[in-house]
């Protein structure tokens, strides 16, 4: 299947700082990418949908000013957690839809964020 | 949104077939059934999807009932590496050809030696 890569895989940041996570589709162009978060022993929760060149659509209850999403190119989306707090510590996962691959959605490896 | 119901956990012996059921009784005619799995601390992995017909690929087979109200994912020869949470998801259309995936709790499949 298609490959989606995230970076960094693990990051530790201090409370109050911002951290950026990158999501890249390596072998296809993704007009749509998605960001999820997952707390331990829970399922994935969709945070937002981003379309290349336009503003992201956030799910209800997700603060758009805190979780900044940029989808500037067809192969790259970034999630910036601003003014991070310990409760933002979580597993963040991106995914991308392959429009030429039956519209199948492929997921990245995930990024562990720990805010201390 | 068509919801899915899966058993919370299942066990399977290594080398045997693993049959994972999923109920989606409110599925509409143009909604696909997708299966993903998530091995601990990794991103979900796409397995297979289908609309009406049974599907097979190198990973698994998907059997969809004629009324489309349920489906079964079959791993023909389970290995220890197949231990994971398996998610059955009905594709939710978010406009045009776009859609998004909403995850439920899935089934934790444990393959035992």
Short mmCIF file of C-alpha atoms in Angstrom, two decimals, chain A residues 58-115:
data_model
loop_
_atom_site.label_atom_id
_atom_site.label_comp_id
_atom_site.label_asym_id
_atom_site.label_seq_id
_atom_site.Cartn_x
_atom_site.Cartn_y
_atom_site.Cartn_z
CA UNK A 58 -12.02 20.72 12.81
CA UNK A 59 -14.18 18.22 14.64
CA UNK A 60 -16.45 19.46 17.37
CA UNK A 61 -14.59 20.19 20.58
CA UNK A 62 -11.16 20.52 18.98
CA UNK A 63 -9.59 23.93 19.50
CA UNK A 64 -8.38 25.20 16.15
CA UNK A 65 -6.22 27.90 17.71
CA UNK A 66 -4.43 25.31 19.78
CA UNK A 67 -3.97 22.68 17.11
CA UNK A 68 -2.81 24.52 14.02
CA UNK A 69 -2.95 22.51 10.84
CA UNK A 70 -1.26 23.48 7.61
CA UNK A 71 -1.54 21.58 4.35
CA UNK A 72 0.63 23.65 2.08
CA UNK A 73 1.46 21.01 -0.50
CA UNK A 74 0.02 17.80 -1.86
CA UNK A 75 2.51 15.73 0.10
CA UNK A 76 2.88 17.57 3.39
CA UNK A 77 0.62 18.48 6.27
CA UNK A 78 1.77 19.78 9.63
CA UNK A 79 0.14 19.82 13.04
CA UNK A 80 1.42 22.38 15.51
CA UNK A 81 0.41 22.01 19.12
CA UNK A 82 0.65 25.50 20.54
CA UNK A 83 1.25 26.36 24.18
CA UNK A 84 1.39 22.68 25.00
CA UNK A 85 0.27 21.40 28.37
CA UNK A 86 0.73 18.01 30.00
CA UNK A 87 -2.84 17.05 29.10
CA UNK A 88 -1.87 17.39 25.42
CA UNK A 89 0.44 14.44 25.86
CA UNK A 90 -0.88 11.82 23.48
CA UNK A 91 -0.26 9.72 20.39
CA UNK A 92 -0.91 11.83 17.30
CA UNK A 93 -1.55 10.05 14.02
CA UNK A 94 -1.97 11.44 10.56
CA UNK A 95 -3.49 9.82 7.53
CA UNK A 96 -3.79 10.68 3.87
CA UNK A 97 -6.26 9.76 1.19
CA UNK A 98 -4.84 8.40 -2.05
CA UNK A 99 -7.14 9.73 -4.77
CA UNK A 100 -5.58 7.56 -7.44
CA UNK A 101 -5.53 4.48 -5.23
CA UNK A 102 -9.23 3.90 -4.86
CA UNK A 103 -9.47 6.77 -2.36
CA UNK A 104 -8.05 4.48 0.29
CA UNK A 105 -6.80 6.22 3.41
CA UNK A 106 -3.35 5.29 4.68
CA UNK A 107 -1.96 6.10 8.10
CA UNK A 108 1.39 7.27 9.34
CA UNK A 109 3.36 5.58 12.09
CA UNK A 110 2.18 8.05 14.70
CA UNK A 111 4.01 10.56 16.89
CA UNK A 112 4.24 10.34 20.66
CA UNK A 113 4.09 13.74 22.31
CA UNK A 114 5.05 14.12 25.94
CA UNK A 115 4.67 17.52 27.55
#
